[in-house]
Amino acid sequence: MHLVRWSQHRRGRVGEGVLTGRAAGQRGSGAGTAKDLLFADAGLERRDGALLLSGVPLVEVAEQAGTPAFVYNAEAIRDRYRSLDIALGPVPHRICFAVKANGNLAVLRILRDLGAGADIVSSGEMARALAAGFDPEHIVFSGVGKTADELREAMRAGIGHLNVESAEELELVARIAEAEQAQVRIGIRVNPDVTTKTHPYISTGKSGIKFGLPTDQVVSAAEFVLRHSRLELTTLAMHLGSQLMDPEPFRQGIRRLLELVDRVRRAGITSLKVLDIGGGLGIRYSDEPTLEPAEFAAAIVPLLAPAGLTVYLEPGRFLVGSAGVLLTRVLYRKHSGGKEFVVVDAGMNDLVRPSHYQAYHEIVELVEQGRPGSKVDVVGPVCETGDFLALDRDLPGLKAGDGLAVLGAGAYGFVMASNYNSRTRPPEIIADNGKWWVARPREQVEGLFNSEKVSP
Ligand code: LLP
């Protein structure tokens, strides 16, 4: 399979040279290195060579909490949410955080406190969202393979919208609603057949992939809903893909949804209230130009405003991705087969994105040592050649014991972590204006197998 280095449209080496054009201009500063922009997105700064996140010295966190460890900047998450909320101000809207990006209860609580809703895809995520205090009314249940049990649970919990993805799912929803005597608000997730420029694994709005209902089945699905007194069609929804930097596919998708709104209304269905345009806003992982909320809103608001519908957005990565770092420590350095390897204590089980999507994550020292740099592979302890955090990366001379921060680890980091090699998953820590606290402790080894039996 052809795998692109999809977040690596690099015009120069990260951290070197001055960016010109969009990326620099967006900050209004006129100039700034790519690393400055990454630091600004995360809320990172250097003081006397030491790296601080939301004013918290990360070397202190690494020493006290150990490594590997995820640390999330609460203030950066709040900033992101507010910037999107303000940009969408001209249209009635709700920002439903995609819990799949980061399900930590403390992170969910930060977003709930700002007024966010939640986008969930399983009963596990539903339980998390409810435990974090989200109003069930403000939860959207998405997902291509919801089970009967999950649908029943969602109805009992009074989840705001069930976004269905197939005619068979819709029939099942109708049967369960009848049995439960529940009134259910339905969204139809449409596959608008829009091409996006992102990694093929996370492009989800194109025809021929498993997501959504094809446009030619939408009206008949809407008529099915109309025939069932327990169901009400409130929403047409889409989700085009993830890590999108171009507003044009959103515009195309919205236009297709609006055409369908018209067709559904012409079929006599007057209950539509919400247009759910999914998630997908990308973030900066290296020196790529980003899609800023104002630019995003300027592209879509003119299409959305005349429709008179409430706009739902389901961002995950945009709200939390840049706000998180993964702390790790160098275990060994070695030279083999003409290559330099830096072996660290975080592996693909902690952060799978580099090996799964060939994703680029910037890596920086917790304390700058000023040693001359070289090209190295940063690899983990897991027994697979694909276990790496960075390949052929220019990094300052690193030695055993040095602490590092892997940036952009706030989304699809811990949530995709596994216990492969019977490794315990790292703690999750919140840094907030000079203070930090452990929101989820490091797993204990016994917890990995204490429910197992050695005989019947
Ligand atoms: N809504 C739906 C229906 C989704 O499927 C997704 C993500 C989102 C919202 C949030 O997308 P975001 O705003 O975070 O791009 N593990 C991959 C990303 C998978 C995204 C899956 N769906 C990664 O690490 O890049």
XYZ file of C-alpha atoms and ligand atoms in Angstrom:
481
model
C 0.000 0.000 0.000
C 1.143 3.480 -0.773
C 1.602 5.375 2.458
C 2.257 9.063 2.262
C 4.009 11.126 4.874
C 0.788 12.995 5.081
C 1.618 15.617 7.634
C 4.961 16.283 6.169
C 4.497 18.708 3.281
C 7.744 20.292 4.261
C 9.198 23.369 2.748
C 12.294 23.312 4.864
C 13.454 21.768 8.067
C 11.341 22.323 11.127
C 12.916 24.754 13.497
C 15.164 26.297 10.910
C 14.682 29.379 8.830
C 11.856 31.828 8.923
C 8.475 30.873 7.556
C 6.915 33.183 5.092
C 3.392 33.218 3.726
C 0.309 31.731 5.295
C 1.710 29.885 8.269
C 3.612 32.871 9.568
C 0.986 35.396 8.538
C -1.785 33.610 10.394
C -0.310 34.554 13.702
C -0.166 38.117 12.585
C 3.438 38.316 13.676
C 4.842 38.392 10.175
C 7.601 35.960 11.097
C 8.231 32.999 13.308
C 9.977 29.700 12.945
C 7.897 26.612 12.432
C 8.853 25.537 15.914
C 7.620 28.877 17.307
C 4.245 28.195 15.731
C 4.128 24.653 17.088
C 5.042 25.963 20.521
C 2.361 28.661 20.324
C -0.293 26.088 19.325
C 0.639 23.900 22.298
C 1.226 26.641 24.863
C 4.886 25.616 25.176
C 7.750 27.953 25.990
C 11.430 27.782 26.921
C 12.805 29.390 30.051
C 16.566 29.081 30.574
C 16.549 26.106 28.220
C 13.801 24.281 30.136
C 10.540 23.399 28.412
C 7.315 24.615 30.036
C 3.733 23.661 29.160
C 1.137 26.098 30.482
C 3.888 27.395 32.755
C 4.705 23.907 34.123
C 8.334 22.728 33.808
C 7.994 19.401 32.026
C 11.281 18.103 33.403
C 9.686 18.255 36.852
C 6.646 16.315 35.634
C 8.866 13.689 34.007
C 10.868 13.267 37.216
C 7.888 13.021 39.526
C 5.352 11.167 37.370
C 7.900 9.130 35.414
C 7.983 8.491 31.683
C 6.320 7.831 29.347
C 3.519 10.235 30.303
C 0.932 12.260 28.436
C 0.515 15.883 29.530
C -2.376 18.058 28.319
C -2.490 21.851 28.479
C -5.958 22.777 29.772
C -5.589 26.419 28.759
C -4.660 25.513 25.173
C -7.789 23.346 24.942
C -9.912 26.228 26.223
C -8.290 28.620 23.709
C -8.996 26.272 20.838
C -12.607 25.791 21.828
C -13.182 29.521 22.242
C -11.559 30.387 18.915
C -13.850 27.997 17.063
C -16.902 29.041 19.034
C -16.271 32.715 18.268
C -15.600 32.061 14.583
C -18.918 30.223 14.260
C -20.707 32.994 16.128
C -22.708 34.194 13.093
C -24.669 30.914 12.886
C -26.506 29.001 15.622
C -24.152 26.126 16.393
C -23.017 23.469 18.811
C -19.466 22.123 19.011
C -19.647 18.421 19.895
C -16.196 17.213 20.896
C -15.292 13.881 19.257
C -14.563 11.815 22.361
C -12.574 9.316 20.304
C -9.740 11.845 20.045
C -9.232 12.016 23.804
C -11.634 10.436 26.261
C -9.926 11.469 29.487
C -12.605 12.610 31.917
C -10.691 15.735 32.934
C -10.336 16.765 29.292
C -14.031 16.079 28.722
C -14.906 18.136 31.787
C -12.862 21.110 30.515
C -14.839 21.061 27.285
C -18.203 20.456 28.920
C -17.594 23.443 31.191
C -17.139 25.603 28.093
C -20.518 24.508 26.746
C -19.424 21.780 24.345
C -21.514 18.769 23.440
C -19.995 15.370 22.693
C -19.780 13.129 19.653
C -19.547 9.446 20.614
C -19.200 6.170 18.738
C -19.673 3.459 21.365
C -21.375 2.758 24.664
C -17.938 3.120 26.261
C -17.682 6.679 24.985
C -21.272 7.300 26.031
C -20.427 6.197 29.577
C -17.398 8.501 29.595
C -19.329 11.478 28.274
C -22.110 10.972 30.825
C -19.577 10.462 33.627
C -17.919 13.743 32.649
C -21.282 15.457 33.007
C -22.365 16.144 29.423
C -26.077 16.745 29.026
C -27.384 13.693 27.082
C -29.351 16.123 24.913
C -26.016 17.521 23.722
C -24.581 14.156 22.715
C -24.533 12.848 19.146
C -24.109 9.107 18.675
C -22.232 8.449 15.414
C -20.689 5.235 14.133
C -21.151 2.714 11.391
C -21.607 -0.373 13.584
C -23.732 0.401 16.624
C -25.085 -2.753 18.265
C -28.683 -3.267 19.396
C -27.509 -3.028 23.001
C -25.775 0.279 22.300
C -28.862 1.699 20.574
C -31.078 0.615 23.472
C -28.709 2.141 26.008
C -28.585 5.382 24.031
C -32.384 5.604 23.998
C -32.572 4.918 27.722
C -29.969 7.621 28.381
C -31.899 10.129 26.247
C -29.036 10.770 23.816
C -29.793 13.856 21.694
C -29.303 12.521 18.180
C -28.659 9.071 16.771
C -26.816 9.476 13.487
C -27.646 6.349 11.500
C -25.471 5.079 8.685
C -27.509 2.396 6.923
C -31.084 1.427 6.100
C -30.719 -1.704 8.235
C -29.545 0.313 11.216
C -32.556 2.580 10.768
C -34.921 -0.409 10.784
C -33.288 -1.709 13.950
C -33.579 1.711 15.593
C -37.303 1.770 14.736
C -37.854 -1.700 16.259
C -35.968 -0.837 19.440
C -37.713 2.538 19.772
C -41.047 0.705 19.570
C -40.010 -1.855 22.182
C -38.625 0.848 24.461
C -41.551 3.203 23.782
C -38.925 5.881 23.223
C -39.074 9.005 21.077
C -35.826 9.146 19.113
C -34.294 11.999 17.173
C -32.585 10.695 14.079
C -29.751 12.058 12.027
C -28.895 10.518 8.690
C -25.191 10.443 8.048
C -24.751 10.995 4.363
C -21.787 9.920 2.305
C -21.522 13.067 0.174
C -18.848 11.581 -2.108
C -16.305 14.319 -1.523
C -12.596 13.795 -2.050
C -10.236 15.005 0.666
C -6.484 15.315 0.721
C -5.494 13.278 3.724
C -4.179 9.859 4.669
C -6.359 7.170 3.006
C -7.084 5.528 6.374
C -8.843 8.659 7.631
C -10.605 9.871 4.492
C -14.261 9.081 5.171
C -16.513 11.103 2.864
C -15.855 9.410 -0.460
C -18.178 6.947 -2.126
C -16.906 3.366 -1.971
C -15.907 3.487 1.678
C -17.965 2.114 4.546
C -19.305 5.371 6.021
C -22.702 7.031 5.615
C -25.712 6.564 3.392
C -25.231 7.249 -0.332
C -27.043 10.403 -1.430
C -29.559 8.470 -3.569
C -30.840 6.560 -0.499
C -31.354 9.591 1.736
C -34.887 10.578 0.727
C -36.231 7.039 1.092
C -34.571 6.781 4.526
C -36.183 10.102 5.474
C -39.580 8.776 4.331
C -39.045 5.678 6.454
C -38.471 7.926 9.477
C -41.617 9.901 8.651
C -43.716 6.715 8.709
C -42.593 5.910 12.271
C -44.271 7.934 14.963
C -41.492 7.172 17.456
C -38.814 8.601 15.166
C -38.174 12.187 14.154
C -35.673 13.209 11.490
C -33.811 16.203 12.917
C -30.404 16.040 11.275
C -28.498 15.489 8.085
C -24.860 14.765 8.869
C -21.519 14.144 7.206
C -17.938 13.583 8.250
C -15.442 13.965 5.439
C -12.192 12.881 7.011
C -9.568 13.929 9.468
C -6.602 16.313 9.401
C -8.167 18.456 6.677
C -6.495 21.772 5.868
C -8.577 22.915 2.915
C -12.070 24.385 3.399
C -13.130 23.477 -0.147
C -14.229 19.874 0.585
C -16.322 21.215 3.484
C -17.989 23.648 1.071
C -18.676 20.848 -1.416
C -20.045 18.565 1.288
C -22.245 21.307 2.761
C -23.663 22.100 -0.680
C -24.569 18.432 -1.161
C -26.166 18.271 2.283
C -28.179 21.414 1.556
C -29.410 19.956 -1.754
C -30.573 16.952 0.237
C -32.251 19.171 2.839
C -34.265 20.633 -0.047
C -35.173 17.238 -1.442
C -36.176 15.936 1.986
C -38.329 19.011 2.594
C -39.934 18.662 -0.805
C -40.863 15.101 0.188
C -42.978 16.666 2.941
C -40.581 16.227 5.857
C -40.423 19.451 7.820
C -38.653 18.351 10.986
C -35.005 19.023 9.995
C -33.313 21.336 12.482
C -29.613 20.441 12.423
C -26.876 20.248 9.830
C -23.991 18.235 11.283
C -20.870 18.902 9.234
C -18.642 16.511 11.175
C -15.112 17.001 12.389
C -11.831 16.939 10.568
C -10.168 20.324 11.081
C -6.449 19.716 10.877
C -3.632 20.902 13.101
C 0.020 21.774 12.598
C 2.358 18.826 13.181
C 5.404 20.356 11.470
C 5.520 23.417 9.249
C 2.388 22.938 7.166
C -0.028 25.860 6.756
C -3.105 25.299 8.902
C -6.785 26.016 8.526
C -7.532 28.661 11.139
C -11.077 28.951 12.553
C -11.676 32.381 11.016
C -10.716 31.150 7.555
C -12.797 27.998 8.013
C -15.821 30.014 9.153
C -15.448 32.556 6.343
C -15.630 29.687 3.849
C -18.653 27.903 5.280
C -20.823 30.475 7.096
C -22.129 32.109 3.874
C -23.411 28.694 2.760
C -24.859 27.783 6.140
C -26.491 31.011 7.278
C -29.398 31.073 4.756
C -30.400 27.474 5.618
C -31.738 28.471 9.029
C -30.501 25.255 10.616
C -28.375 24.790 13.728
C -24.874 23.770 12.715
C -23.214 20.926 14.586
C -19.475 20.432 14.354
C -17.643 17.358 15.683
C -13.994 18.364 16.049
C -11.637 16.104 17.936
C -8.048 16.708 16.903
C -8.453 20.468 16.483
C -9.483 20.955 20.106
C -6.934 18.729 21.842
C -4.224 17.566 19.423
C -1.741 20.398 19.780
C -2.448 20.746 23.498
C -0.860 17.392 24.380
C 2.723 16.142 24.606
C 4.119 12.703 25.302
C 7.087 12.763 27.665
C 9.711 10.112 27.132
C 13.270 9.432 28.182
C 16.304 8.212 26.258
C 17.317 4.711 27.368
C 20.208 4.005 25.024
C 21.980 5.239 21.967
C 23.504 2.907 19.439
C 25.092 2.797 16.044
C 24.097 -0.068 13.764
C 24.230 -0.697 10.011
C 25.383 2.834 9.329
C 22.480 4.339 11.303
C 22.191 6.110 14.630
C 19.424 4.897 16.923
C 18.071 6.651 19.969
C 16.079 4.105 21.996
C 13.438 5.760 24.168
C 11.002 4.426 26.768
C 7.843 5.297 24.766
C 6.831 2.998 21.948
C 4.194 2.315 19.337
C 1.936 0.982 22.070
C 1.925 4.480 23.637
C 1.735 6.579 20.456
C 0.889 4.515 17.390
C 0.496 7.381 14.912
C 4.070 7.415 13.568
C 4.098 3.702 12.805
C 0.431 3.379 11.780
C 0.090 6.461 9.561
C 3.765 7.430 9.088
C 2.692 10.587 10.911
C 5.239 13.257 11.748
C 5.476 14.365 15.379
C 7.993 16.997 16.384
C 10.375 15.918 19.148
C 12.159 18.387 21.435
C 14.418 18.202 24.483
C 12.937 18.850 27.909
C 16.107 20.764 28.724
C 18.212 22.099 25.890
C 21.742 20.743 26.216
C 23.204 22.552 23.240
C 24.991 19.461 21.917
C 25.708 19.280 18.185
C 23.006 17.483 16.246
C 22.811 14.543 13.846
C 20.276 12.436 11.990
C 18.793 9.662 14.127
C 15.914 7.194 14.277
C 13.987 7.558 17.517
C 12.733 4.068 18.295
C 10.762 2.467 21.111
C 11.256 -0.674 23.191
C 8.546 -2.733 21.449
C 9.661 -5.792 19.519
C 8.743 -4.610 16.037
C 10.826 -2.835 13.446
C 7.803 -0.572 12.890
C 8.117 0.699 16.455
C 9.422 4.204 15.931
C 8.531 7.775 16.844
C 10.720 9.422 14.197
C 12.896 8.320 11.296
C 15.943 10.150 9.907
C 15.264 13.077 12.202
C 17.742 15.888 12.827
C 17.962 16.104 16.588
C 20.517 17.556 18.963
C 22.992 15.043 20.381
C 20.990 12.932 22.815
C 22.303 10.792 25.642
C 20.811 8.161 27.931
C 18.683 9.861 30.580
C 17.713 12.881 28.475
C 14.031 13.772 28.601
C 12.092 14.482 25.423
C 8.635 15.783 24.539
C 6.803 14.412 21.522
C 4.449 17.157 20.341
C 0.946 16.937 18.903
C 0.111 13.962 21.120
C -3.150 15.251 22.615
C -5.420 13.622 20.014
C -5.382 9.943 19.059
C -2.530 9.383 21.503
C -3.557 7.749 24.760
C -6.898 6.617 23.269
C -5.048 4.462 20.737
C -2.491 3.204 23.247
C -2.405 -0.523 23.901
C -0.894 -2.984 26.320
C 1.140 -4.704 23.606
C 4.229 -6.368 25.048
C 2.335 -6.213 28.386
C 3.350 -2.613 28.737
C 1.255 -0.505 31.069
C -0.372 2.562 29.577
C 1.101 5.919 30.625
C -0.472 8.386 33.043
C -2.472 11.344 31.756
C -1.619 14.652 33.366
C -3.244 18.072 33.195
C -1.070 21.201 33.156
C -3.031 24.346 33.877
C -1.487 27.765 34.422
C 1.573 26.725 36.375
C -0.041 23.770 38.178
C -0.230 20.122 37.231
C -2.095 17.070 38.432
C -2.480 13.420 37.495
C -5.887 12.915 35.886
C -5.272 9.208 35.293
C -2.458 7.312 36.997
C -0.078 4.995 35.222
C -1.555 1.510 34.866
C -0.229 -1.159 37.204
C 1.086 -4.417 35.777
C -1.172 -6.557 38.009
C -4.180 -4.776 36.530
C -3.244 -6.178 33.135
C -3.864 -9.787 34.116
C -5.657 -9.975 37.446
C -8.937 -11.007 35.818
C -7.266 -13.864 33.900
C -7.382 -17.516 34.954
C -4.724 -20.152 34.440
C -7.234 -23.042 34.440
C -11.030 -23.578 34.080
N -16.888 12.736 13.695
C -16.805 11.489 13.193
C -18.015 10.805 12.749
C -15.545 10.867 13.098
O -15.457 9.644 12.583
C -14.380 11.561 13.524
C -13.057 10.946 13.440
C -14.534 12.848 14.069
C -15.804 13.411 14.127
C -13.377 13.655 14.577
O -12.422 13.899 13.604
P -11.244 14.956 13.904
O -11.882 16.297 14.109
O -10.521 14.495 15.108
O -10.397 14.903 12.689
N -6.766 7.964 14.451
C -6.641 8.904 13.369
C -7.856 9.784 13.231
C -9.146 9.008 13.043
C -10.356 9.880 12.932
C -11.607 9.057 12.944
N -12.828 9.786 12.948
C -5.370 9.703 13.572
O -4.631 9.452 14.518
O -5.039 10.572 12.752
